Coordinates of C-alpha atoms and ligand atoms in Angstrom, one line a residue:
X1 CA 41.9 51.8 21.1
X2 CA 39.6 49.8 18.9
X3 CA 37.0 47.9 20.8
X4 CA 35.5 44.4 20.4
X5 CA 32.7 44.3 17.8
X6 CA 29.2 43.5 19.1
X7 CA 26.6 43.3 16.3
X8 CA 23.1 44.4 17.0
X9 CA 20.5 41.6 17.4
X10 CA 18.6 41.8 14.1
X11 CA 15.7 39.7 12.7
X12 CA 16.9 38.7 9.3
X13 CA 14.0 38.5 6.8
X14 CA 15.8 39.4 3.7
X15 CA 17.3 37.3 0.9
X16 CA 19.9 35.8 3.2
X17 CA 21.7 35.5 5.5
X18 CA 18.8 34.3 7.6
X19 CA 18.7 34.1 11.4
X20 CA 21.2 31.6 12.8
X21 CA 19.9 29.6 15.8
X22 CA 21.5 29.7 19.2
X23 CA 22.3 26.0 18.7
X24 CA 24.3 26.6 15.6
X25 CA 26.1 29.7 17.0
X26 CA 26.9 27.5 20.0
X27 CA 28.5 24.9 17.8
X28 CA 30.7 27.6 16.2
X29 CA 32.2 28.4 19.6
X30 CA 33.4 24.8 20.3
X31 CA 37.2 24.3 20.5
X32 CA 39.0 24.4 17.2
X33 CA 40.8 21.1 16.3
X34 CA 43.2 20.2 13.5
X35 CA 41.8 19.8 10.0
X36 CA 43.4 16.3 9.8
X37 CA 42.5 15.3 13.4
X38 CA 40.8 11.9 13.2
X39 CA 37.8 13.4 15.1
X40 CA 37.5 16.1 12.5
X41 CA 37.7 13.5 9.6
X42 CA 34.8 11.7 11.3
X43 CA 32.9 15.0 11.4
X44 CA 33.6 15.5 7.6
X45 CA 32.2 12.0 6.9
X46 CA 29.0 12.8 8.9
X47 CA 28.6 16.1 7.0
X48 CA 28.8 14.3 3.7
X49 CA 26.1 11.9 4.8
X50 CA 23.9 14.7 6.1
X51 CA 24.3 16.6 2.9
X52 CA 23.3 13.5 0.9
X53 CA 20.2 13.5 3.0
X54 CA 19.5 17.2 2.5
X55 CA 20.0 16.9 -1.3
X56 CA 18.2 13.5 -1.4
X57 CA 21.0 11.8 -3.3
X58 CA 23.3 8.8 -3.2
X59 CA 26.0 10.8 -5.0
X60 CA 29.4 10.0 -3.6
X61 CA 30.8 13.4 -4.6
X62 CA 28.7 15.4 -2.1
X63 CA 30.5 17.9 0.1
X64 CA 30.7 21.5 1.2
X65 CA 33.0 23.8 -0.7
X66 CA 34.9 26.0 1.8
X67 CA 33.5 29.3 0.4
X68 CA 30.1 30.9 -0.3
X69 CA 27.4 29.9 -2.7
X70 CA 29.1 31.8 -5.5
X71 CA 32.1 29.5 -5.2
X72 CA 29.8 26.4 -5.4
X73 CA 28.5 27.9 -8.6
X74 CA 32.0 28.4 -9.9
X75 CA 33.0 24.9 -8.8
X76 CA 30.3 23.4 -11.0
X77 CA 31.2 25.4 -14.0
X78 CA 35.0 25.2 -13.9
X79 CA 34.9 21.4 -13.4
X80 CA 32.3 20.6 -16.0
X81 CA 32.7 23.2 -18.7
X82 CA 35.8 22.9 -21.0
X83 CA 36.8 25.4 -23.7
X84 CA 34.5 25.1 -26.7
X85 CA 31.6 23.6 -24.7
X86 CA 28.1 24.9 -25.5
X87 CA 25.9 25.6 -22.5
X88 CA 22.3 26.7 -22.5
X89 CA 22.0 29.2 -19.7
X90 CA 18.5 30.2 -18.5
X91 CA 18.1 33.7 -17.2
X92 CA 15.0 34.9 -15.3
X93 CA 16.8 37.0 -12.7
X94 CA 20.2 38.0 -11.3
X95 CA 21.8 34.6 -10.9
X96 CA 21.3 33.3 -14.4
X97 CA 23.5 36.2 -15.5
X98 CA 26.3 35.0 -13.3
X99 CA 26.1 31.6 -14.8
X100 CA 26.6 33.0 -18.2
X101 CA 29.6 34.9 -17.0
X102 CA 31.0 31.6 -15.5
X103 CA 30.5 29.7 -18.8
X104 CA 32.3 32.4 -20.8
X105 CA 35.2 32.5 -18.3
X106 CA 35.6 28.8 -18.8
X107 CA 36.0 29.3 -22.5
X108 CA 32.5 27.9 -23.2
X109 CA 29.7 29.4 -25.3
X110 CA 26.6 30.4 -23.5
X111 CA 23.3 30.1 -25.3
X112 CA 20.9 32.4 -23.4
X113 CA 17.3 31.5 -22.8
X114 CA 15.7 34.6 -21.3
X115 CA 12.4 34.8 -19.4
X116 CA 10.9 37.9 -17.7
X117 CA 12.0 38.6 -14.2
X118 CA 9.2 37.3 -12.0
X119 CA 8.5 34.3 -14.2
X120 CA 9.9 30.8 -14.1
X121 CA 12.2 29.3 -16.8
X122 CA 10.1 28.3 -19.8
X123 CA 10.6 24.6 -20.5
X124 CA 9.4 25.2 -24.1
X125 CA 12.0 27.9 -24.7
X126 CA 14.7 25.5 -23.4
X127 CA 13.4 22.8 -25.7
X128 CA 13.6 25.2 -28.7
X129 CA 17.1 26.1 -27.7
X130 CA 18.1 22.4 -27.7
X131 CA 16.5 22.1 -31.2
X132 CA 18.5 25.1 -32.4
X133 CA 21.7 23.9 -30.7
X134 CA 21.8 20.0 -30.8
X135 CA 25.5 20.0 -29.9
X136 CA 24.7 21.5 -26.4
X137 CA 26.7 19.9 -23.7
X138 CA 25.0 21.3 -20.6
X139 CA 21.9 23.1 -19.3
X140 CA 22.2 25.5 -16.4
X141 CA 19.4 27.2 -14.5
X142 CA 18.4 28.4 -11.1
X143 CA 15.8 26.4 -9.1
X144 CA 14.8 29.2 -6.7
X145 CA 15.5 32.7 -8.1
X146 CA 16.2 34.7 -5.0
X147 CA 16.1 38.0 -6.9
X148 CA 12.5 37.5 -7.9
X149 CA 11.0 34.8 -5.6
X150 CA 10.3 32.4 -8.4
X151 CA 10.5 28.6 -8.5
X152 CA 11.4 26.8 -11.7
X153 CA 10.6 23.2 -12.6
X154 CA 13.8 21.2 -12.0
X155 CA 12.3 17.8 -12.7
X156 CA 11.1 18.9 -16.2
X157 CA 14.2 20.8 -17.1
X158 CA 16.6 18.0 -16.0
X159 CA 14.6 15.4 -17.8
X160 CA 14.8 17.5 -20.9
X161 CA 18.6 17.9 -20.6
X162 CA 19.0 14.1 -20.0
X163 CA 16.8 13.4 -23.0
X164 CA 19.0 15.6 -25.2
X165 CA 22.2 14.0 -23.9
X166 CA 23.2 17.1 -21.9
X167 CA 24.2 17.4 -18.3
X168 CA 22.4 19.8 -15.9
X169 CA 23.8 22.3 -13.5
X170 CA 21.3 23.6 -11.0
X171 CA 21.5 26.5 -8.5
X172 CA 19.8 25.4 -5.3
X173 CA 21.3 28.1 -3.0
X174 CA 17.9 29.3 -1.8
X175 CA 15.9 26.1 -2.2
X176 CA 17.9 23.6 -0.1
X177 CA 16.0 23.0 3.2
X178 CA 13.1 25.3 2.2
X179 CA 11.3 23.5 -0.6
X180 CA 11.7 20.0 -2.2
X181 CA 15.2 19.3 -3.6
X182 CA 15.4 15.7 -4.9
X183 CA 18.7 15.4 -6.8
X184 CA 18.4 11.7 -7.6
X185 CA 14.7 11.6 -8.4
X186 CA 15.0 14.6 -10.7
X187 CA 18.2 13.4 -12.4
X188 CA 20.3 16.5 -11.5
X189 CA 24.0 16.2 -12.6
X190 CA 25.5 19.1 -10.6
X191 CA 23.9 21.1 -7.9
X192 CA 25.3 23.7 -5.5
X193 CA 23.7 25.5 -2.5
X194 CA 24.6 27.9 0.3
X195 CA 24.6 27.6 4.0
X196 CA 23.1 31.0 4.9
X197 CA 19.6 30.7 3.4
X198 CA 17.2 27.9 4.3
X199 CA 19.8 25.9 6.2
X200 CA 20.1 28.9 8.6
X201 CA 23.8 28.4 9.1
X202 CA 26.5 31.1 8.9
X203 CA 27.5 32.2 5.4
X204 CA 30.8 31.0 3.8
X205 CA 30.2 27.4 2.8
X206 CA 28.6 25.9 -0.3
X207 CA 27.2 22.3 -0.3
X208 CA 27.6 20.7 -3.8
X209 CA 26.8 17.4 -5.3
X210 CA 27.8 15.7 -8.6
X211 CA 26.2 12.7 -10.3
X212 CA 28.2 9.8 -11.6
X213 CA 27.7 11.2 -15.1
X214 CA 29.2 14.5 -14.0
X215 CA 32.1 12.7 -12.3
X216 CA 32.8 10.8 -15.5
X217 CA 32.9 14.0 -17.4
X218 CA 35.3 15.5 -14.9
X219 CA 37.6 12.5 -15.1
X220 CA 37.7 12.6 -18.9
X221 CA 38.7 16.3 -19.0
X222 CA 41.6 17.1 -21.4
X223 CA 42.1 20.6 -20.0
X224 CA 43.2 21.3 -16.5
X225 CA 40.5 23.0 -14.4
X226 CA 41.3 26.7 -14.5
X227 CA 40.9 27.1 -10.7
X228 CA 43.3 25.3 -8.5
X229 CA 41.2 25.8 -5.4
X230 CA 38.0 24.5 -6.9
X231 CA 39.5 21.6 -8.9
X232 CA 37.3 18.7 -7.6
X233 CA 40.1 16.2 -8.3
X234 CA 42.2 18.0 -5.8
X235 CA 39.5 18.8 -3.3
X236 CA 38.6 15.1 -3.3
X237 CA 42.1 14.3 -2.1
X238 CA 41.1 16.0 1.1
X239 CA 37.3 15.2 1.3
X240 CA 37.6 11.9 -0.6
X241 CA 36.3 8.5 0.4
X242 CA 38.3 5.6 1.8
X243 CA 41.8 6.7 0.7
X244 CA 44.1 8.6 3.0
X245 CA 43.3 12.3 3.1
X246 CA 45.9 14.8 2.2
X247 CA 46.1 18.5 2.9
X248 CA 44.6 20.6 0.2
X249 CA 43.4 23.7 2.2
X250 CA 42.6 24.2 5.8
X251 CA 38.9 23.6 6.1
X252 CA 36.9 26.3 8.0
X253 CA 36.8 24.0 11.0
X254 CA 34.3 25.8 13.3
X255 CA 32.1 26.7 10.4
X256 CA 31.8 23.0 9.7
X257 CA 30.8 22.4 13.3
X258 CA 28.0 24.9 12.6
X259 CA 27.0 23.3 9.3
X260 CA 26.9 19.9 11.0
X261 CA 24.6 21.3 13.7
X262 CA 22.3 22.9 11.2
X263 CA 22.1 19.7 9.2
X264 CA 21.4 17.7 12.4
X265 CA 18.6 20.1 13.1
X266 CA 17.2 19.6 9.6
X267 CA 17.4 15.8 10.1
X268 CA 15.6 16.1 13.5
X269 CA 12.8 18.2 12.0
X270 CA 12.6 16.1 8.8
X271 CA 12.6 17.4 5.3
X272 CA 8.9 17.2 4.8
X273 CA 8.2 19.0 8.1
X274 CA 10.7 21.7 7.3
X275 CA 9.1 22.3 3.9
X276 CA 5.6 22.3 5.4
X277 CA 6.7 24.9 8.0
X278 CA 8.1 27.1 5.2
X279 CA 4.8 26.8 3.3
X280 CA 2.6 27.4 6.3
X281 CA 4.4 30.6 7.4
X282 CA 4.5 31.8 3.8
X283 CA 0.7 31.4 3.5
X284 CA 0.2 33.4 6.7
X285 CA 2.5 36.2 5.6
X286 CA 0.8 36.5 2.2
X287 CA -2.6 36.5 3.9
X288 CA -1.4 39.3 6.2
X289 CA 0.1 41.4 3.3
X290 CA -3.0 41.0 1.2
X291 CA -5.3 41.9 4.1
X292 CA -3.2 45.1 4.3
X293 CA -4.0 45.7 0.6
X294 CA -0.6 44.9 -0.7
X295 CA 0.0 42.8 -3.9
X296 CA 2.4 39.9 -4.3
X297 CA 4.7 40.2 -7.3
X298 CA 4.7 36.5 -8.4
X299 CA 1.8 34.3 -9.6
X300 CA 0.8 31.9 -6.7
X301 CA 1.9 28.7 -8.5
X302 CA 5.5 29.9 -8.9
X303 CA 6.0 31.5 -5.5
X304 CA 8.8 30.5 -3.2
X305 CA 7.6 30.2 0.4
X306 CA 11.0 31.2 1.6
X307 CA 11.3 34.4 -0.5
X308 CA 8.3 36.6 -0.8
X309 CA 8.3 39.4 -3.4
X310 CA 5.8 42.1 -2.7
X311 CA 5.0 45.1 -4.9
X312 CA 5.8 48.4 -3.2
X313 CA 2.6 50.5 -3.1
X314 CA 2.5 53.9 -4.9
X315 CA 4.0 56.8 -3.1
X316 CA 6.1 54.8 -0.6
X317 CA 9.7 55.7 0.0
X318 CA 11.3 52.3 -0.4
X319 CA 14.7 53.1 1.1
X320 CA 13.3 55.2 4.0
X321 CA 10.9 52.3 4.9
X322 CA 13.7 49.7 4.9
X323 CA 15.9 52.0 7.0
X324 CA 13.1 52.6 9.5
X325 CA 12.5 48.8 9.8
X326 CA 16.2 48.3 10.5
X327 CA 16.6 51.3 12.9
X328 CA 13.3 51.0 14.8
X329 CA 12.6 47.3 14.6
X330 CA 16.0 45.7 14.0
X331 CA 14.3 44.0 11.1
X332 CA 16.0 43.4 7.8
X333 CA 14.0 42.8 4.6
X334 CA 15.4 42.8 1.1
X335 CA 15.2 45.4 -1.7
X336 CA 14.2 44.5 -5.2
X337 CA 17.1 43.8 -7.5
X338 CA 17.8 44.6 -11.2
X339 CA 14.6 45.0 -13.2
X340 CA 12.7 44.9 -9.9
X341 CA 14.8 47.5 -8.0
X342 CA 12.5 50.1 -6.4
X343 CA 9.4 48.0 -7.4
X344 CA 9.5 45.2 -4.9
X345 CA 10.5 44.1 -1.4
X346 CA 11.8 40.7 -0.8
X347 CA 10.7 39.2 2.5
X348 CA 12.6 36.1 3.4
X349 CA 11.2 33.4 5.6
X350 CA 14.2 31.1 5.5
X351 CA 15.3 28.4 7.8
X352 CA 14.7 29.1 11.4
X353 CA 13.6 32.6 10.5
X354 CA 10.5 31.0 9.0
X355 CA 8.4 31.1 12.2
X356 CA 5.0 32.4 13.3
X357 CA 6.7 35.0 15.5
X358 CA 8.6 36.5 12.6
X359 CA 5.5 36.6 10.4
X360 CA 3.6 38.6 13.0
X361 CA 6.6 40.8 13.8
X362 CA 7.2 41.7 10.1
X363 CA 3.5 42.4 9.5
X364 CA 3.3 44.6 12.6
X365 CA 6.4 46.6 11.7
X366 CA 5.6 47.0 8.1
X367 CA 2.1 48.2 8.8
X368 CA 3.4 50.7 11.3
X369 CA 5.9 52.3 8.9
X370 CA 3.6 52.2 5.9
X371 CA 0.9 53.9 8.0
X372 CA 3.3 56.6 9.1
X373 CA 4.3 57.2 5.5
X374 CA 0.7 57.7 4.6
X375 CA 0.5 54.7 2.3
X376 CA -3.0 53.7 1.2
X377 CA -3.2 50.5 3.2
X378 CA -5.8 48.9 5.3
X379 CA -4.8 48.8 8.9
X380 CA -5.7 46.5 11.8
X381 CA -6.4 43.5 9.6
X382 CA -3.0 41.9 8.7
X383 CA -2.4 40.1 12.0
X384 CA -5.8 38.6 12.2
X385 CA -5.5 37.3 8.6
X386 CA -2.2 35.7 9.4
X387 CA -3.6 34.3 12.7
X388 CA -6.5 32.7 10.8
X389 CA -4.0 30.8 8.6
X390 CA -2.0 29.7 11.7
X391 CA -5.2 28.6 13.5
X392 CA -6.4 26.6 10.4
X393 CA -3.4 24.3 10.8
Ligands
PLP1 C1 22.6 33.9 -2.5 C2 22.6 33.2 -3.8 C3 23.8 32.9 -4.5 C4 25.1 33.3 -4.0 O1 25.5 32.8 -2.8 P1 26.6 33.6 -1.9 O2 26.7 32.7 -0.7 O3 26.1 34.9 -1.7 O4 27.8 33.6 -2.7 C5 23.7 32.2 -5.7 N1 22.5 31.9 -6.2 C6 21.3 32.2 -5.6 C7 20.0 31.8 -6.2 C8 21.3 32.9 -4.4 O5 20.2 33.2 -3.8

């Protein structure tokens, strides 16, 4: 006999998923209703409004795709990029590489603008790419690069795209709910996110939003969108405005209860307060790590409060340390990726996992294992350093 699955109770401080609150888990367990039930359609309308709030936009085409962040990425590219389109793709970590792949699969040409892992997208390099390719139709980049813990300047990059007559596609999977995301103020044309990072909801949904300019481009398409499932014209038949809604796919009903709850919690807390909390806990974590003698991997002005890249000290067994954190402390932190594999840890403080308790817990656990491994760290200081930041608030 196979038995029911009961997962261990972990503390999730990696690159996502993040801890899901009891309130959101409770919402998941509510009774399933039909995906065309009038009560469900009402819920869908509320989710659209809550997402407009989270994205800070009036965009009518704002909704959650019924699939993870990667599908939101794909939805932006397949709907906006047509064969022959030239797209400037910025790569300063893992996710820019996936954008390039998407452009090419849509039959577009990707012009790569590369920056070192651990640094933000260079606005000057993007400007030079526009100079070299004046026929560019779109600019695509990642706001919060989860693979490195770096923030790029969305306002400057989108202003540049608009000035050059191009649309912008922005990855906000890790930024939404954690740091400022202002779609309308920044002039973003297409943005996608995920539910399992700073929204602290279960994985598997991807909030997206398209500007009017982006919708016009979609409406003018000559080629059918290559993906039937992600074709926004079809998705809108289900999620759309006033018109009668038709079956497109069965929405993940209970997941949407959870997303609604997570967004209600964000609204209750307020965007500014949620961002301030992420920043506050980040400062305390950094103070603790530095008091231990560890070094952050990213320059202070580009750091993401929700994803903290730390250099692994000499002589430490990376994999053994992360295994010990998981086995002994039920604590998950992230490994470095790509160019930073084996060189960094990625400590997430996302959504409701961004709390004083998790900062203290992570510092305590990390210090214990590092000490046991004989790492050259300073012990007994980290918690006090973090506490000093908490008390200063
Ligand atoms: C996690 C992440 C994604 C992918 O989201 P999934 O839900 O795993 O598909 C895309 N971009 C960034 C920046 C991410 O952090």
